[in-house]
Amino acid sequence: MSYWSKYPHIQTEMDKVEEILTDTVKSRRKIVQDASMDLIQAGGKRIRPALTIISAQFGQYESDKVTTLAAALELFHTATLIHDDIIDNASVRRGVETAQSKYGKDIAVYTGDYLFSKAFLLVSHIDGGQKVTHLSRFIKSICEGEIEQHAAKYNSSGSVVTYLKRIKYKTALLFALCCQVGAETANCSPKMIRSLRRYGMSIGTAFQLKDDLIDLTGDVKTTGKPVGSDILEGVYTMPLLYTLKNNLFRKKTLDLLDKGNLEHKDIYEIISFVKEAGGIKYTQEFERKYYHKARQTLRHLPNHPNVIILDKLIDEMAIRVK
């Protein structure tokens, strides 16, 4: 059962989004269609398109226009995941084999590009100007974020401030964009658009921090990916960066990180250092801070049923385990 089924006015629109996604990824090239559908059908809560719909319902809601836009944004997200998996050499995503693992890197690259082009095509049917500009800027920011992350691989001297800036581009901007363009499409007031965008930015940041925590503390049977995958890929997230600033743990953590060809026992030992140093608790505090920021923005929205939905979404995100 879909998470959104408890909200019929959202679920009805999400069903339309699913239809658009399925129809849009059809291709004469079966391998591209199959590679696209594998990840789309793997599901998830579809938080990003839902945020577009929820935000648009604060204004003059036009179902066809908004659901098309929501589907386009989900395609953008899916395309970035496919490219992420290529960069990270990931074999599993959402519990299923990744495109790059199943079909090879070449097909995965083409599939990601195909989905980007399909997303732009959908947006052009709604608005050939402003929204295309928004999405182009978003892709630019995503690319900059990915380049920064790649440049920061295996960098043990990174700061928490720099890391927060990086995840803004990597994750939070898309949440913010979904809220913003949904509200803009529905002709919401500038004040409302700003509030919804800030909400998206805050929960998007918290979402990535939760991902970072799950990578270190999650259960592989639940998450579908090995514990400590980020460490293996040289992506040092907030909990580890905090630990590396602790003089009691820095040297012994670096000794393991610098040895190369880390084994599972090395990963688990590093994670134990992170826990002892307080890296998990430190990151959890930041996560709670951004949930609080998101809640604060809701005070600036009008009395509307969707405010309650956005508030409850924060609670759901705070307890997720995958």
Coordinates of C-alpha atoms in Angstrom, one line a residue:
M1 CA 0.0 0.0 0.0
S2 CA 1.3 3.5 -0.9
Y3 CA 2.3 5.8 1.9
W4 CA 0.0 8.4 0.3
S5 CA -3.2 6.3 0.4
K6 CA -4.2 7.8 3.7
Y7 CA -4.5 11.1 1.9
P8 CA -7.0 10.3 -1.0
H9 CA -6.6 13.8 -2.6
I10 CA -2.8 13.2 -2.9
Q11 CA -3.0 9.5 -3.8
T12 CA -5.3 10.2 -6.8
E13 CA -2.8 12.6 -8.2
M14 CA 0.1 10.2 -7.4
D15 CA -1.6 7.5 -9.4
K16 CA -1.6 9.9 -12.4
V17 CA 2.1 10.5 -11.9
E18 CA 2.7 6.7 -12.0
E19 CA 0.8 6.5 -15.3
I20 CA 2.8 9.3 -16.8
L21 CA 6.1 7.8 -15.7
T22 CA 5.3 4.4 -17.2
D23 CA 4.1 5.9 -20.4
T24 CA 7.0 8.4 -20.7
V25 CA 9.8 5.8 -20.4
K26 CA 8.5 3.7 -23.2
S27 CA 11.2 3.3 -25.9
R28 CA 11.7 1.5 -29.2
R29 CA 15.0 0.4 -27.6
K30 CA 13.8 -2.3 -25.2
I31 CA 17.0 -2.3 -23.2
V32 CA 16.7 1.4 -22.4
Q33 CA 13.0 1.0 -21.4
D34 CA 13.8 -2.0 -19.2
A35 CA 16.7 -0.2 -17.5
S36 CA 14.5 2.8 -16.8
M37 CA 11.5 0.7 -15.6
D38 CA 13.6 -1.3 -13.2
L39 CA 14.3 1.7 -11.0
I40 CA 10.9 3.3 -11.5
Q41 CA 9.1 0.2 -10.5
A42 CA 11.3 -0.3 -7.5
G43 CA 9.2 2.4 -6.0
G44 CA 9.8 4.2 -2.8
K45 CA 7.5 6.9 -1.2
R46 CA 7.9 9.2 -4.2
I47 CA 8.4 12.1 -1.8
R48 CA 9.6 14.5 -4.4
P49 CA 6.6 14.4 -6.8
A50 CA 4.3 14.3 -3.8
L51 CA 5.9 17.6 -2.6
T52 CA 5.2 19.1 -6.0
I53 CA 1.5 18.1 -5.7
I54 CA 1.1 19.1 -2.1
S55 CA 2.7 22.5 -2.7
A56 CA 0.5 23.2 -5.8
Q57 CA -2.6 22.4 -3.8
F58 CA -2.0 25.5 -1.8
G59 CA -3.0 27.5 -4.9
Q60 CA -4.9 27.3 -8.1
Y61 CA -4.5 23.6 -8.7
E62 CA -4.5 22.2 -12.3
S63 CA -4.2 18.4 -12.2
D64 CA -2.8 17.7 -15.6
K65 CA -0.2 20.4 -15.5
V66 CA 1.0 19.6 -11.9
T67 CA 1.1 15.8 -12.3
T68 CA 3.1 16.2 -15.5
L69 CA 5.6 18.4 -13.8
A70 CA 5.7 16.0 -10.8
A71 CA 6.5 13.1 -13.1
A72 CA 9.2 15.2 -14.8
L73 CA 10.9 15.9 -11.5
E74 CA 10.8 12.2 -10.5
L75 CA 12.5 11.4 -13.9
F76 CA 15.2 13.9 -13.1
H77 CA 15.7 12.3 -9.7
T78 CA 15.8 8.8 -11.3
A79 CA 18.3 9.9 -13.9
T80 CA 20.6 11.3 -11.2
L81 CA 20.4 8.0 -9.2
I82 CA 21.4 6.1 -12.3
H83 CA 24.4 8.3 -12.8
D84 CA 25.3 8.2 -9.1
D85 CA 25.4 4.4 -9.2
I86 CA 27.8 4.5 -12.1
I87 CA 30.1 6.9 -10.2
D88 CA 29.9 4.8 -7.0
N89 CA 30.0 1.5 -8.9
A90 CA 27.0 0.5 -6.9
S91 CA 25.4 -2.9 -7.5
V92 CA 22.1 -2.5 -5.6
R93 CA 19.6 0.4 -5.4
R94 CA 16.3 0.1 -3.5
G95 CA 16.9 -3.6 -3.1
V96 CA 17.2 -4.3 -6.9
E97 CA 20.3 -4.6 -9.1
T98 CA 21.4 -1.2 -10.5
A99 CA 21.3 -0.4 -14.2
Q100 CA 25.1 -0.2 -14.4
S101 CA 25.5 -3.6 -12.7
K102 CA 22.7 -5.3 -14.8
Y103 CA 23.2 -3.7 -18.2
G104 CA 26.7 -2.3 -18.0
K105 CA 28.0 1.3 -17.6
D106 CA 27.5 2.3 -21.2
I107 CA 23.8 1.5 -21.2
A108 CA 23.4 3.0 -17.8
V109 CA 24.9 6.3 -19.0
Y110 CA 22.6 6.4 -22.0
T111 CA 19.6 5.5 -19.8
G112 CA 20.3 8.4 -17.5
D113 CA 20.7 10.8 -20.4
Y114 CA 17.5 9.4 -21.9
L115 CA 15.5 10.1 -18.7
F116 CA 16.9 13.6 -18.5
S117 CA 15.7 14.3 -22.1
K118 CA 12.3 12.8 -21.4
A119 CA 12.0 15.0 -18.3
F120 CA 12.8 18.1 -20.3
L121 CA 10.3 17.1 -22.9
L122 CA 7.5 16.8 -20.3
V123 CA 8.4 20.2 -18.9
S124 CA 8.3 21.8 -22.3
H125 CA 4.7 20.6 -22.7
I126 CA 3.8 22.7 -19.7
D127 CA 6.0 25.8 -19.9
G128 CA 8.8 26.3 -22.4
G129 CA 10.4 29.0 -20.4
Q130 CA 10.7 29.5 -16.6
K131 CA 10.5 25.9 -15.5
V132 CA 13.0 24.7 -18.1
T133 CA 15.3 27.4 -16.7
H134 CA 14.7 26.2 -13.2
L135 CA 15.5 22.6 -14.2
S136 CA 18.6 23.6 -16.2
R137 CA 20.0 25.5 -13.2
F138 CA 19.2 22.5 -11.0
I139 CA 21.1 20.1 -13.2
K140 CA 24.0 22.6 -13.2
S141 CA 24.0 22.6 -9.4
I142 CA 23.7 18.8 -9.2
C143 CA 26.7 18.4 -11.5
E144 CA 28.7 21.0 -9.4
G145 CA 27.8 19.1 -6.2
E146 CA 28.8 15.7 -7.7
I147 CA 32.1 17.2 -8.9
E148 CA 32.8 18.7 -5.4
Q149 CA 32.0 15.3 -3.8
H150 CA 34.3 13.5 -6.2
A151 CA 37.1 16.0 -5.5
A152 CA 36.5 15.5 -1.8
K153 CA 36.8 11.7 -1.9
Y154 CA 39.2 10.3 0.7
N155 CA 39.7 13.8 2.1
S156 CA 40.1 13.4 5.8
S157 CA 40.4 17.1 6.5
G158 CA 37.0 18.1 5.2
S159 CA 34.8 20.3 7.4
V160 CA 31.2 19.9 8.5
V161 CA 30.4 23.3 7.0
T162 CA 31.7 22.3 3.6
Y163 CA 29.9 19.0 3.8
L164 CA 26.6 20.7 4.5
K165 CA 27.1 22.9 1.5
R166 CA 27.8 19.9 -0.6
I167 CA 24.6 18.1 0.4
K168 CA 22.6 21.2 -0.3
Y169 CA 23.6 20.8 -4.0
K170 CA 23.5 17.0 -4.0
T171 CA 20.1 16.4 -2.3
A172 CA 18.3 19.4 -0.7
L173 CA 18.0 21.5 -3.8
L174 CA 15.7 19.0 -5.5
F175 CA 13.4 18.9 -2.5
A176 CA 13.3 22.7 -2.6
L177 CA 12.7 22.8 -6.3
C178 CA 9.8 20.4 -6.1
C179 CA 8.1 22.6 -3.6
Q180 CA 8.9 25.8 -5.4
V181 CA 7.8 24.9 -8.9
G182 CA 4.6 23.2 -7.6
A183 CA 3.7 26.5 -5.8
E184 CA 4.7 28.6 -8.7
T185 CA 2.6 26.5 -11.1
A186 CA -0.4 27.1 -8.9
N187 CA 0.2 30.9 -8.7
C188 CA 0.8 30.9 -5.0
S189 CA 2.0 34.2 -3.4
P190 CA 5.7 34.9 -3.4
K191 CA 5.7 34.6 0.5
M192 CA 4.1 31.1 0.2
I193 CA 6.5 30.0 -2.5
R194 CA 9.5 31.1 -0.3
S195 CA 8.1 29.2 2.7
L196 CA 7.5 26.0 0.8
R197 CA 11.0 26.2 -0.8
R198 CA 12.6 26.7 2.6
Y199 CA 10.6 23.7 3.9
G200 CA 11.9 21.6 1.0
M201 CA 15.5 22.7 1.6
S202 CA 15.3 21.9 5.3
I203 CA 13.7 18.4 4.9
G204 CA 16.0 17.7 2.0
T205 CA 19.1 18.4 4.2
A206 CA 17.7 16.3 7.0
F207 CA 16.9 13.5 4.5
Q208 CA 20.5 13.3 3.4
L209 CA 21.8 13.4 7.0
K210 CA 19.4 10.5 7.7
D211 CA 20.9 8.6 4.7
D212 CA 24.4 9.2 6.1
L213 CA 23.3 7.7 9.4
I214 CA 21.6 4.8 7.8
D215 CA 24.7 4.0 5.9
L216 CA 26.6 3.5 9.1
T217 CA 23.8 2.1 11.4
G218 CA 21.4 0.4 9.0
D219 CA 20.6 -3.3 8.5
V220 CA 21.6 -4.6 5.1
K221 CA 18.4 -6.7 4.9
T222 CA 16.4 -3.5 5.3
T223 CA 18.5 -1.1 3.3
G224 CA 19.5 -3.4 0.5
K225 CA 23.1 -2.1 0.5
P226 CA 26.2 -3.0 2.5
V227 CA 26.9 -1.1 5.8
G228 CA 29.6 1.5 5.4
S229 CA 29.2 1.8 1.6
D230 CA 30.1 5.5 1.7
I231 CA 33.4 4.8 3.6
L232 CA 34.3 2.2 1.0
E233 CA 33.7 4.7 -1.8
G234 CA 35.8 7.4 0.0
V235 CA 32.8 9.5 0.7
Y236 CA 33.3 10.9 4.2
T237 CA 30.0 12.0 5.6
M238 CA 29.2 14.1 8.7
P239 CA 29.6 11.4 11.4
L240 CA 33.0 10.4 10.1
L241 CA 34.2 14.0 9.6
Y242 CA 33.2 14.8 13.2
T243 CA 35.1 11.7 14.4
L244 CA 38.2 12.8 12.5
K245 CA 38.2 16.1 14.3
N246 CA 38.4 14.3 17.6
N247 CA 42.1 13.9 18.7
L248 CA 41.3 10.7 20.6
F249 CA 40.0 9.0 17.5
R250 CA 41.7 10.7 14.6
K251 CA 44.9 8.7 14.3
K252 CA 43.4 5.2 14.8
T253 CA 40.6 6.0 12.4
L254 CA 43.0 7.3 9.8
D255 CA 45.3 4.3 10.2
L256 CA 42.4 2.1 9.0
L257 CA 41.2 4.5 6.3
D258 CA 44.6 4.9 4.8
K259 CA 45.4 1.2 4.6
G260 CA 43.4 0.7 1.5
N261 CA 41.3 -2.3 0.4
L262 CA 39.2 -2.1 3.5
E263 CA 37.6 -5.4 4.7
H264 CA 34.3 -5.7 6.5
K265 CA 36.0 -5.9 9.9
D266 CA 37.8 -2.6 9.1
I267 CA 34.5 -0.9 8.3
Y268 CA 32.8 -2.1 11.4
E269 CA 35.8 -1.0 13.5
I270 CA 35.7 2.5 11.9
I271 CA 31.9 2.6 12.7
S272 CA 32.6 1.7 16.3
F273 CA 35.0 4.6 16.5
V274 CA 32.4 6.9 15.0
K275 CA 29.9 5.8 17.7
E276 CA 32.4 6.2 20.5
A277 CA 33.5 9.6 19.3
G278 CA 29.9 10.8 19.3
G279 CA 29.7 11.2 15.5
I280 CA 26.3 9.5 15.3
K281 CA 24.7 11.7 18.0
Y282 CA 26.3 14.8 16.6
T283 CA 24.7 14.1 13.2
Q284 CA 21.4 13.3 14.8
E285 CA 21.4 16.7 16.4
F286 CA 21.9 18.3 13.1
E287 CA 19.1 16.2 11.6
R288 CA 16.7 17.3 14.3
K289 CA 17.8 20.9 13.8
Y290 CA 16.7 20.8 10.1
Y291 CA 13.4 19.1 11.0
H292 CA 12.8 21.9 13.4
K293 CA 13.6 24.5 10.7
A294 CA 11.1 22.7 8.4
R295 CA 8.4 22.9 11.1
Q296 CA 9.1 26.6 11.6
T297 CA 8.4 27.4 7.9
L298 CA 5.0 25.7 8.2
R299 CA 3.9 28.5 10.5
H300 CA 4.1 30.9 7.6
L301 CA 1.6 28.9 5.5
P302 CA -2.2 29.4 5.5
N303 CA -4.6 27.2 7.3
H304 CA -4.8 24.3 4.9
P305 CA -5.1 20.4 5.3
N306 CA -1.8 20.0 3.5
V307 CA 0.1 21.8 6.3
I308 CA -0.7 18.8 8.5
I309 CA 0.5 16.4 5.8
L310 CA 3.8 18.3 5.6
D311 CA 4.1 18.2 9.4
K312 CA 3.5 14.5 9.5
L313 CA 5.9 13.9 6.7
I314 CA 8.7 15.2 9.0
D315 CA 7.8 12.6 11.6
E316 CA 7.8 9.9 9.0
M317 CA 11.2 10.9 7.7
A318 CA 12.7 11.1 11.2
I319 CA 11.9 7.4 11.9
R320 CA 12.7 5.9 8.5
V321 CA 15.2 3.1 8.4
K322 CA 16.0 2.9 4.7

